[in-house]
Amino acid sequence: MYAAQHLRRGSVEVTLIDRRNFHLFQPLLYQVATGSLSPGEICAPLRGILSKNRNTRVLLGEAADIDPEARRLTLTDNSTFEYDSLIIATGSKSSYYGKDEWRGWAPSLKTVEEATSIRHKILYAFEAAERVDDADHRRAWLTFAIVGGGPTGVELGGALAEIAHHTLRHDFRSIRPQEARIIILDGAPRVLSAYPEDLSQRAERSLVRLGVQVRSGVRVVNVDANGVRFHTADGREQDLPARTVLWAGGVTTTGFGRTVGQRTHATTDKGGRIQVNPDLTIPGFPSIYVVGDLADARNPDGKPLPGVAQVAMQGGAYAAKAIVARLNGPKELPPFRYFDKGNLAVIGRGAAVADIFGLHLSGYLAWLVWVFIHLMYLVQFQSRIVVFIQWGFQYLTFSRGARLITGTAVTDSTHPGSTLRNTAEEQ
Amino acid sequence: MYAAQHLRRGSVEVTLIDRRNFHLFQPLLYQVATGSLSPGEICAPLRGILSKNRNTRVLLGEAADIDPEARRLTLTDNSTFEYDSLIIATGSKSSYYGKDEWRGWAPSLKTVEEATSIRHKILYAFEAAERVDDADHRRAWLTFAIVGGGPTGVELGGALAEIAHHTLRHDFRSIRPQEARIIILDGAPRVLSAYPEDLSQRAERSLVRLGVQVRSGVRVVNVDANGVRFHTADGREQDLPARTVLWAGGVTTTGFGRTVGQRTHATTDKGGRIQVNPDLTIPGFPSIYVVGDLADARNPDGKPLPGVAQVAMQGGAYAAKAIVARLNGPKELPPFRYFDKGNLAVIGRGAAVADIFGLHLSGYLAWLVWVFIHLMYLVQFQSRIVVFIQWGFQYLTFSRGARLITGTAVTDSTHPGSTLRNTAEEQ
């Protein structure tokens, strides 16, 4: 999207192909999963964003294959497109480290559908707990395990704690939602391991204050309907009975990303990311740019770049400028250099950590920075106002307006009340 | 919900059982289906609405059977509940007049899932048209047939016209969305046949001005992947090739509603509605009240009551008061009397018709009344503000922020690009 926007004034014809018709503002997806916002509030239709770009066509379609010699792209419906320059930004999907059978029990947070499905799972767990008499079953329904202590895991943990301790506080008669246990299982020795150590510690203290348990240095060895089995840091095996397991683990490239790597004989790392030249092209294919999570890119000083939105946005803009520069004459652009504006992770109401130009912030101030920046980066002005109002109400009342159990949950096939889920659709 | 709210101050214990965890504000569901609003903006969590009612439990569950002699209700998960008084308000579902195989081709608008699925279908049709070269196929993708000319059909037709003529106007390169044909097929001799004739005529004129065709007095004889076949008023058979068919036909009672009728040996009409006493109880079962679409209720003057939200809301409040009155002493309530505040149907921006206490309004004034009343009836104050802002933006910019193709469409299995739909979830 950023590349298309930066190609607007070039004398080029642009075709943007995406398998979704909207741009998803990923950093707020956890708020859809936890009932604060609706999908429409954090998504913007691609056609709407680019409707003023008269040189740009938007097509709904999914890339399937590429012939880099013939400069031809094939979609899943077998239609083909020839190109002069190609920018590939197919990103990443969540990785279960080879255990794809866990996906059914522990949804991850990458798409709008997964977010509403996680929302379903979380809210349904409280509903089921209210109706179960057996104390152990109730406890398992009220236990929420989050695998992964990166920004997504921390956000989910903080939001779950607020739901249990505040939002649902007066809503049940048989259970006390405050009894819910929220546990982050992290493979690293500390949460937010990509952040400076002092910020990690502050984040963990904030989580504990919210009532979230953090188990660091653990290795998950199984996930199923009953919960999680893991090895602790000192090697013991433990079972955590939990009816709700959320996956906030690592990422890997998509199927098309791997195909690109094979067709171009590129060097890829174990996550499937493609090693690119300093100008973000694939070695040997100067007309193919790779940006975002699919690229294993480095700054001129050799420092590898993280898989975050800022890198993808700047990479897209760079590729667009490089294409226009090449068209306009012999002078080429200098190598891509990522301008790191810093890192921000939110934990909950009034609690965040920020590392901005080396300045370490935490608590309320960091949270205000987080709120401001995330409102500003929402693409549609309309969404900014609506999200601002939703947040304002939530801040004042602790209520979360989008607490809907809709669609189908990813799993839930094993519990007795599972017939509840689909009846409204079957009608 | 209205019954539970009116039982708040009674010395009674209330259990509210619903198969959804939220209250859906049905009159604005068509705005979710046409990309104006998000589901969370027109739904409110039941527990949130009733959390202050300390005498009320909310349970997620679906009624399956009833033993009226033993006063026992059974849910689909086989749990049972005994009651002193029972209020049944299970409403209606859309009816395909015995042709349930049409449902797969022509979704109706009753649930949130159906609304997002219709949104998917409408937006996908434009995307497919943009990618199809054959003129006939393109025309079929750009033809939208709506079966039924009641309020829902008129609302959908007006909103579709606005999408085609304004919202998507600048968004495509190969097609002109304005070329879309929107056709309402109505079995009655005029649209909004429940309204006074002059308002019907004004509504039809508004529709025509928006570019919607109305075919009255037709009988639909088939719906499939290719479109609709119908008999015209003068008996000729016609085919309308349309890849998008939406069902805004009649309603019938749910499965549980029919079970109640059988178990109580009640008299039911052909739509399955249960004939009730003047106090809304089932003859022979003074402890069972039926309110809303399931009740075939009449005013004391013998006038049958329509299946609209106002009747259901007033019926729920009446049943609550009747139960409390009976507990408090020998004096019973007078029979239920529906207080008809009037009818309102919206056609599009600045166009509506209203019949308020016999006063016939149309055009801009009726539309302002519609906007005001619908904002006021939204249950959550937060939603009122958010919906007001969404509408304000839409009024000024013609944009519809929630134009997302998410989840799965009901059908679309026959067209070549169908692989697009689910890929994001399969990842």
mmCIF file of C-alpha atoms in Angstrom, chain B residues 13-303:
data_model
loop_
_atom_site.group_PDB
_atom_site.id
_atom_site.type_symbol
_atom_site.label_atom_id
_atom_site.label_comp_id
_atom_site.label_asym_id
_atom_site.label_seq_id
_atom_site.Cartn_x
_atom_site.Cartn_y
_atom_site.Cartn_z
ATOM 1 C CA GLU B 13 -35.912 -14.437 40.284
ATOM 2 C CA VAL B 14 -35.353 -14.017 36.577
ATOM 3 C CA THR B 15 -33.367 -16.276 34.252
ATOM 4 C CA LEU B 16 -32.902 -14.957 30.744
ATOM 5 C CA ILE B 17 -31.859 -17.660 28.292
ATOM 6 C CA ASP B 18 -30.663 -16.665 24.842
ATOM 7 C CA ARG B 19 -28.624 -18.491 22.253
ATOM 8 C CA ARG B 20 -26.704 -15.283 21.500
ATOM 9 C CA ASN B 21 -24.852 -13.281 24.129
ATOM 10 C CA PHE B 22 -25.962 -9.960 22.669
ATOM 11 C CA HIS B 23 -29.024 -7.949 21.785
ATOM 12 C CA LEU B 24 -29.116 -7.152 18.067
ATOM 13 C CA PHE B 25 -30.764 -3.931 16.966
ATOM 14 C CA GLN B 26 -32.389 -5.504 13.915
ATOM 15 C CA PRO B 27 -33.564 -2.277 12.168
ATOM 16 C CA LEU B 28 -29.965 -1.284 11.403
ATOM 17 C CA LEU B 29 -28.792 -4.730 10.321
ATOM 18 C CA TYR B 30 -29.121 -3.739 6.660
ATOM 19 C CA GLN B 31 -26.440 -1.105 7.321
ATOM 20 C CA VAL B 32 -24.030 -3.842 8.370
ATOM 21 C CA ALA B 33 -24.945 -5.765 5.209
ATOM 22 C CA THR B 34 -24.198 -2.688 3.091
ATOM 23 C CA GLY B 35 -20.936 -1.684 4.737
ATOM 24 C CA SER B 36 -22.024 1.379 6.703
ATOM 25 C CA LEU B 37 -21.729 0.007 10.204
ATOM 26 C CA SER B 38 -19.865 -2.753 12.024
ATOM 27 C CA PRO B 39 -21.713 -5.469 13.954
ATOM 28 C CA GLY B 40 -20.380 -4.228 17.286
ATOM 29 C CA GLU B 41 -21.997 -0.853 16.697
ATOM 30 C CA ILE B 42 -25.559 -2.182 16.549
ATOM 31 C CA CYS B 43 -25.258 -4.979 19.102
ATOM 32 C CA ALA B 44 -25.094 -4.715 22.876
ATOM 33 C CA PRO B 45 -23.986 -7.523 25.216
ATOM 34 C CA LEU B 46 -27.022 -8.827 27.148
ATOM 35 C CA ARG B 47 -24.994 -9.190 30.323
ATOM 36 C CA GLY B 48 -23.935 -5.588 30.097
ATOM 37 C CA ILE B 49 -27.522 -4.370 29.625
ATOM 38 C CA LEU B 50 -28.765 -6.413 32.577
ATOM 39 C CA SER B 51 -25.729 -6.334 34.883
ATOM 40 C CA LYS B 52 -27.480 -3.931 37.286
ATOM 41 C CA ASN B 53 -30.500 -6.255 37.574
ATOM 42 C CA ARG B 54 -29.348 -8.193 40.604
ATOM 43 C CA ASN B 55 -32.348 -10.553 40.403
ATOM 44 C CA THR B 56 -31.484 -11.594 36.837
ATOM 45 C CA ARG B 57 -29.222 -14.364 35.574
ATOM 46 C CA VAL B 58 -28.273 -14.431 31.909
ATOM 47 C CA LEU B 59 -27.466 -17.813 30.410
ATOM 48 C CA LEU B 60 -26.151 -18.637 26.984
ATOM 49 C CA GLY B 61 -28.300 -21.522 25.817
ATOM 50 C CA GLU B 62 -30.878 -22.612 23.299
ATOM 51 C CA ALA B 63 -34.350 -23.849 24.214
ATOM 52 C CA ALA B 64 -35.143 -27.242 22.697
ATOM 53 C CA ASP B 65 -38.289 -28.542 24.353
ATOM 54 C CA ILE B 66 -40.899 -27.760 26.950
ATOM 55 C CA ASP B 67 -43.115 -29.787 29.270
ATOM 56 C CA PRO B 68 -45.927 -27.334 30.035
ATOM 57 C CA GLU B 69 -47.612 -29.600 32.617
ATOM 58 C CA ALA B 70 -44.414 -30.086 34.640
ATOM 59 C CA ARG B 71 -43.400 -26.453 33.937
ATOM 60 C CA ARG B 72 -40.009 -27.581 32.716
ATOM 61 C CA LEU B 73 -37.840 -26.215 29.912
ATOM 62 C CA THR B 74 -35.097 -28.301 28.281
ATOM 63 C CA LEU B 75 -32.128 -26.785 26.447
ATOM 64 C CA THR B 76 -30.231 -28.289 23.538
ATOM 65 C CA ASP B 77 -27.485 -29.416 25.933
ATOM 66 C CA ASN B 78 -30.162 -31.393 27.898
ATOM 67 C CA SER B 79 -30.009 -29.163 30.950
ATOM 68 C CA THR B 80 -33.458 -28.397 32.375
ATOM 69 C CA PHE B 81 -35.027 -25.407 34.083
ATOM 70 C CA GLU B 82 -38.223 -25.342 36.127
ATOM 71 C CA TYR B 83 -40.259 -22.181 36.137
ATOM 72 C CA ASP B 84 -43.250 -20.545 37.800
ATOM 73 C CA SER B 85 -43.882 -18.257 34.842
ATOM 74 C CA LEU B 86 -42.386 -18.494 31.378
ATOM 75 C CA ILE B 87 -42.115 -15.778 28.737
ATOM 76 C CA ILE B 88 -41.380 -17.141 25.273
ATOM 77 C CA ALA B 89 -40.012 -14.654 22.759
ATOM 78 C CA THR B 90 -38.123 -16.758 20.259
ATOM 79 C CA GLY B 91 -39.244 -14.658 17.310
ATOM 80 C CA SER B 92 -39.138 -15.648 13.692
ATOM 81 C CA LYS B 93 -36.716 -16.710 11.005
ATOM 82 C CA SER B 94 -36.834 -15.963 7.307
ATOM 83 C CA SER B 95 -39.085 -18.182 5.248
ATOM 84 C CA TYR B 96 -38.341 -19.458 1.744
ATOM 85 C CA TYR B 97 -41.901 -20.728 1.336
ATOM 86 C CA GLY B 98 -40.790 -24.340 1.432
ATOM 87 C CA LYS B 99 -37.890 -23.844 -0.999
ATOM 88 C CA ASP B 100 -35.061 -24.062 1.499
ATOM 89 C CA GLU B 101 -32.590 -24.878 -1.271
ATOM 90 C CA TRP B 102 -32.879 -21.225 -2.350
ATOM 91 C CA ARG B 103 -31.329 -20.117 0.944
ATOM 92 C CA GLY B 104 -27.863 -21.032 -0.315
ATOM 93 C CA TRP B 105 -28.201 -18.678 -3.293
ATOM 94 C CA ALA B 106 -30.228 -15.900 -1.741
ATOM 95 C CA PRO B 107 -29.211 -15.114 1.857
ATOM 96 C CA SER B 108 -31.694 -13.305 4.059
ATOM 97 C CA LEU B 109 -31.055 -10.654 6.658
ATOM 98 C CA LYS B 110 -31.796 -11.932 10.147
ATOM 99 C CA THR B 111 -28.474 -12.498 11.928
ATOM 100 C CA VAL B 112 -25.143 -10.702 12.173
ATOM 101 C CA GLU B 113 -23.513 -13.591 10.326
ATOM 102 C CA GLU B 114 -25.997 -13.275 7.474
ATOM 103 C CA ALA B 115 -25.383 -9.530 7.308
ATOM 104 C CA THR B 116 -21.594 -9.903 6.976
ATOM 105 C CA SER B 117 -22.176 -12.663 4.474
ATOM 106 C CA ILE B 118 -24.443 -10.419 2.363
ATOM 107 C CA ARG B 119 -21.801 -7.675 2.597
ATOM 108 C CA HIS B 120 -19.268 -10.208 1.339
ATOM 109 C CA LYS B 121 -21.556 -11.141 -1.562
ATOM 110 C CA ILE B 122 -22.308 -7.567 -2.625
ATOM 111 C CA LEU B 123 -18.707 -6.320 -2.505
ATOM 112 C CA TYR B 124 -17.351 -9.480 -4.072
ATOM 113 C CA ALA B 125 -19.708 -9.041 -7.029
ATOM 114 C CA PHE B 126 -18.077 -5.721 -7.938
ATOM 115 C CA GLU B 127 -14.610 -7.251 -7.509
ATOM 116 C CA ALA B 128 -15.514 -10.165 -9.779
ATOM 117 C CA ALA B 129 -17.058 -7.852 -12.390
ATOM 118 C CA GLU B 130 -13.813 -5.848 -12.470
ATOM 119 C CA ARG B 131 -11.904 -9.021 -13.375
ATOM 120 C CA VAL B 132 -14.327 -10.608 -15.881
ATOM 121 C CA ASP B 133 -13.940 -9.864 -19.592
ATOM 122 C CA ASP B 134 -17.113 -11.383 -21.001
ATOM 123 C CA ALA B 135 -19.864 -8.759 -21.227
ATOM 124 C CA ASP B 136 -22.719 -11.100 -20.243
ATOM 125 C CA HIS B 137 -20.863 -12.403 -17.213
ATOM 126 C CA ARG B 138 -19.994 -8.896 -16.179
ATOM 127 C CA ARG B 139 -23.607 -7.868 -16.484
ATOM 128 C CA ALA B 140 -24.716 -10.795 -14.333
ATOM 129 C CA TRP B 141 -22.158 -9.840 -11.667
ATOM 130 C CA LEU B 142 -23.459 -6.270 -11.749
ATOM 131 C CA THR B 143 -27.116 -7.292 -11.411
ATOM 132 C CA PHE B 144 -28.545 -7.358 -7.906
ATOM 133 C CA ALA B 145 -31.964 -8.923 -7.420
ATOM 134 C CA ILE B 146 -33.850 -8.386 -4.169
ATOM 135 C CA VAL B 147 -36.807 -10.672 -3.557
ATOM 136 C CA GLY B 148 -39.390 -8.858 -1.453
ATOM 137 C CA GLY B 149 -40.545 -5.253 -1.390
ATOM 138 C CA GLY B 150 -41.209 -4.778 2.316
ATOM 139 C CA PRO B 151 -39.119 -2.467 4.497
ATOM 140 C CA THR B 152 -36.013 -4.729 4.349
ATOM 141 C CA GLY B 153 -36.132 -5.034 0.554
ATOM 142 C CA VAL B 154 -36.577 -1.288 0.155
ATOM 143 C CA GLU B 155 -33.736 -0.503 2.566
ATOM 144 C CA LEU B 156 -31.386 -2.928 0.799
ATOM 145 C CA GLY B 157 -32.351 -1.577 -2.623
ATOM 146 C CA GLY B 158 -31.764 2.031 -1.615
ATOM 147 C CA ALA B 159 -28.432 1.253 0.044
ATOM 148 C CA LEU B 160 -27.232 -0.785 -2.955
ATOM 149 C CA ALA B 161 -28.068 2.114 -5.246
ATOM 150 C CA GLU B 162 -26.018 4.465 -3.106
ATOM 151 C CA ILE B 163 -23.076 2.029 -3.088
ATOM 152 C CA ALA B 164 -23.134 1.703 -6.879
ATOM 153 C CA HIS B 165 -23.741 5.352 -7.725
ATOM 154 C CA HIS B 166 -21.703 7.084 -5.057
ATOM 155 C CA THR B 167 -19.567 5.010 -2.694
ATOM 156 C CA LEU B 168 -17.728 2.952 -5.321
ATOM 157 C CA ARG B 169 -17.914 5.555 -8.075
ATOM 158 C CA HIS B 170 -14.171 6.215 -8.348
ATOM 159 C CA ASP B 171 -12.945 2.871 -7.100
ATOM 160 C CA PHE B 172 -12.783 0.743 -10.243
ATOM 161 C CA ARG B 173 -10.922 0.984 -13.531
ATOM 162 C CA SER B 174 -12.549 -1.619 -15.820
ATOM 163 C CA ILE B 175 -16.192 -1.291 -14.774
ATOM 164 C CA ARG B 176 -18.408 1.644 -14.009
ATOM 165 C CA PRO B 177 -20.183 0.676 -10.756
ATOM 166 C CA GLN B 178 -22.997 3.028 -11.804
ATOM 167 C CA GLU B 179 -23.920 0.462 -14.461
ATOM 168 C CA ALA B 180 -25.115 -1.907 -11.737
ATOM 169 C CA ARG B 181 -28.776 -2.874 -12.022
ATOM 170 C CA ILE B 182 -30.744 -3.187 -8.809
ATOM 171 C CA ILE B 183 -34.133 -4.836 -9.118
ATOM 172 C CA ILE B 184 -36.722 -5.379 -6.410
ATOM 173 C CA LEU B 185 -39.059 -8.291 -7.181
ATOM 174 C CA ASP B 186 -42.224 -7.923 -5.158
ATOM 175 C CA GLY B 187 -45.123 -10.358 -4.933
ATOM 176 C CA ALA B 188 -47.494 -7.646 -3.771
ATOM 177 C CA PRO B 189 -48.921 -5.110 -6.234
ATOM 178 C CA ARG B 190 -46.829 -2.354 -4.601
ATOM 179 C CA VAL B 191 -43.760 -1.960 -2.375
ATOM 180 C CA LEU B 192 -44.339 -1.456 1.369
ATOM 181 C CA SER B 193 -47.777 -3.001 0.971
ATOM 182 C CA ALA B 194 -48.419 -2.715 4.729
ATOM 183 C CA TYR B 195 -48.226 1.086 4.412
ATOM 184 C CA PRO B 196 -50.912 3.496 3.195
ATOM 185 C CA GLU B 197 -51.051 3.544 -0.584
ATOM 186 C CA ASP B 198 -49.817 7.117 -1.036
ATOM 187 C CA LEU B 199 -46.678 6.340 0.996
ATOM 188 C CA SER B 200 -46.051 3.220 -1.101
ATOM 189 C CA GLN B 201 -46.206 5.318 -4.216
ATOM 190 C CA ARG B 202 -43.864 7.916 -2.801
ATOM 191 C CA ALA B 203 -41.439 5.179 -1.730
ATOM 192 C CA GLU B 204 -41.481 3.673 -5.206
ATOM 193 C CA ARG B 205 -40.849 7.081 -6.786
ATOM 194 C CA SER B 206 -37.874 7.566 -4.444
ATOM 195 C CA LEU B 207 -36.509 4.159 -5.405
ATOM 196 C CA VAL B 208 -36.831 4.884 -9.113
ATOM 197 C CA ARG B 209 -35.091 8.226 -8.622
ATOM 198 C CA LEU B 210 -32.201 6.352 -6.974
ATOM 199 C CA GLY B 211 -31.990 4.014 -9.973
ATOM 200 C CA VAL B 212 -33.719 0.989 -8.459
ATOM 201 C CA GLN B 213 -36.162 -0.927 -10.667
ATOM 202 C CA VAL B 214 -39.308 -2.261 -9.045
ATOM 203 C CA ARG B 215 -41.188 -5.241 -10.507
ATOM 204 C CA SER B 216 -44.449 -5.641 -8.624
ATOM 205 C CA GLY B 217 -46.928 -8.521 -8.636
ATOM 206 C CA VAL B 218 -44.344 -11.063 -9.700
ATOM 207 C CA ARG B 219 -43.970 -14.602 -8.385
ATOM 208 C CA VAL B 220 -40.482 -16.049 -7.990
ATOM 209 C CA VAL B 221 -40.401 -19.676 -9.187
ATOM 210 C CA ASN B 222 -36.691 -20.450 -8.995
ATOM 211 C CA VAL B 223 -33.417 -19.151 -7.543
ATOM 212 C CA ASP B 224 -30.033 -20.628 -8.378
ATOM 213 C CA ALA B 225 -26.431 -19.705 -9.159
ATOM 214 C CA ASN B 226 -27.483 -17.948 -12.354
ATOM 215 C CA GLY B 227 -30.190 -15.735 -10.932
ATOM 216 C CA VAL B 228 -33.941 -15.639 -10.534
ATOM 217 C CA ARG B 229 -36.797 -17.012 -12.629
ATOM 218 C CA PHE B 230 -40.174 -15.416 -12.041
ATOM 219 C CA HIS B 231 -43.687 -15.131 -13.422
ATOM 220 C CA THR B 232 -44.759 -11.606 -14.245
ATOM 221 C CA ALA B 233 -48.098 -10.136 -13.210
ATOM 222 C CA ASP B 234 -49.526 -11.069 -16.646
ATOM 223 C CA GLY B 235 -48.298 -14.666 -16.410
ATOM 224 C CA ARG B 236 -45.154 -14.669 -18.583
ATOM 225 C CA GLU B 237 -42.049 -16.485 -17.350
ATOM 226 C CA GLN B 238 -38.851 -14.443 -17.235
ATOM 227 C CA ASP B 239 -35.226 -15.138 -16.339
ATOM 228 C CA LEU B 240 -33.159 -12.504 -14.594
ATOM 229 C CA PRO B 241 -29.443 -13.386 -14.762
ATOM 230 C CA ALA B 242 -28.004 -12.116 -11.464
ATOM 231 C CA ARG B 243 -25.040 -13.366 -9.456
ATOM 232 C CA THR B 244 -26.334 -11.624 -6.346
ATOM 233 C CA VAL B 245 -29.819 -12.447 -5.097
ATOM 234 C CA LEU B 246 -30.902 -11.240 -1.665
ATOM 235 C CA TRP B 247 -33.946 -12.579 0.129
ATOM 236 C CA ALA B 248 -36.250 -10.113 1.844
ATOM 237 C CA GLY B 249 -39.324 -12.345 1.804
ATOM 238 C CA GLY B 250 -41.579 -13.409 4.638
ATOM 239 C CA VAL B 251 -40.912 -14.964 8.026
ATOM 240 C CA THR B 252 -41.952 -18.093 9.867
ATOM 241 C CA THR B 253 -41.551 -19.246 13.459
ATOM 242 C CA THR B 254 -38.477 -21.088 14.691
ATOM 243 C CA GLY B 255 -38.322 -24.799 15.446
ATOM 244 C CA PHE B 256 -38.753 -24.229 19.175
ATOM 245 C CA GLY B 257 -41.792 -22.023 18.491
ATOM 246 C CA ARG B 258 -43.426 -24.902 16.624
ATOM 247 C CA THR B 259 -42.575 -27.280 19.491
ATOM 248 C CA VAL B 260 -44.303 -24.936 21.945
ATOM 249 C CA GLY B 261 -47.385 -24.921 19.732
ATOM 250 C CA GLN B 262 -47.476 -28.729 19.652
ATOM 251 C CA ARG B 263 -46.795 -29.296 23.365
ATOM 252 C CA THR B 264 -49.538 -26.854 24.402
ATOM 253 C CA HIS B 265 -52.006 -27.996 21.702
ATOM 254 C CA ALA B 266 -52.328 -24.349 20.777
ATOM 255 C CA THR B 267 -54.013 -23.050 17.632
ATOM 256 C CA THR B 268 -51.397 -21.796 15.177
ATOM 257 C CA ASP B 269 -51.682 -19.937 11.891
ATOM 258 C CA LYS B 270 -49.933 -21.076 8.727
ATOM 259 C CA GLY B 271 -46.767 -19.156 9.674
ATOM 260 C CA GLY B 272 -46.704 -21.158 12.944
ATOM 261 C CA ARG B 273 -47.692 -18.229 15.172
ATOM 262 C CA ILE B 274 -49.474 -19.201 18.377
ATOM 263 C CA GLN B 275 -52.951 -17.788 19.038
ATOM 264 C CA VAL B 276 -52.810 -16.232 22.507
ATOM 265 C CA ASN B 277 -55.345 -14.978 25.023
ATOM 266 C CA PRO B 278 -55.917 -11.219 25.432
ATOM 267 C CA ASP B 279 -53.319 -11.331 28.256
ATOM 268 C CA LEU B 280 -50.744 -12.967 25.902
ATOM 269 C CA THR B 281 -50.889 -16.365 27.658
ATOM 270 C CA ILE B 282 -51.468 -19.624 25.808
ATOM 271 C CA PRO B 283 -55.060 -20.909 26.272
ATOM 272 C CA GLY B 284 -55.023 -23.474 29.100
ATOM 273 C CA PHE B 285 -51.558 -22.424 30.298
ATOM 274 C CA PRO B 286 -51.900 -19.198 32.265
ATOM 275 C CA SER B 287 -48.224 -19.288 33.269
ATOM 276 C CA ILE B 288 -46.865 -19.245 29.701
ATOM 277 C CA TYR B 289 -46.700 -15.895 27.939
ATOM 278 C CA VAL B 290 -45.839 -15.604 24.260
ATOM 279 C CA VAL B 291 -44.618 -12.230 22.985
ATOM 280 C CA GLY B 292 -43.162 -10.908 19.760
ATOM 281 C CA ASP B 293 -43.214 -12.548 16.348
ATOM 282 C CA LEU B 294 -44.207 -15.950 17.756
ATOM 283 C CA ALA B 295 -47.526 -14.621 19.094
ATOM 284 C CA ASP B 296 -50.635 -14.280 16.982
ATOM 285 C CA ALA B 297 -51.918 -11.508 19.246
ATOM 286 C CA ARG B 298 -54.843 -9.143 18.776
ATOM 287 C CA ASN B 299 -55.856 -5.842 20.250
ATOM 288 C CA PRO B 300 -59.080 -5.848 22.315
ATOM 289 C CA ASP B 301 -60.893 -4.613 19.187
ATOM 290 C CA GLY B 302 -59.881 -7.828 17.399
ATOM 291 C CA LYS B 303 -57.309 -6.190 15.143
#
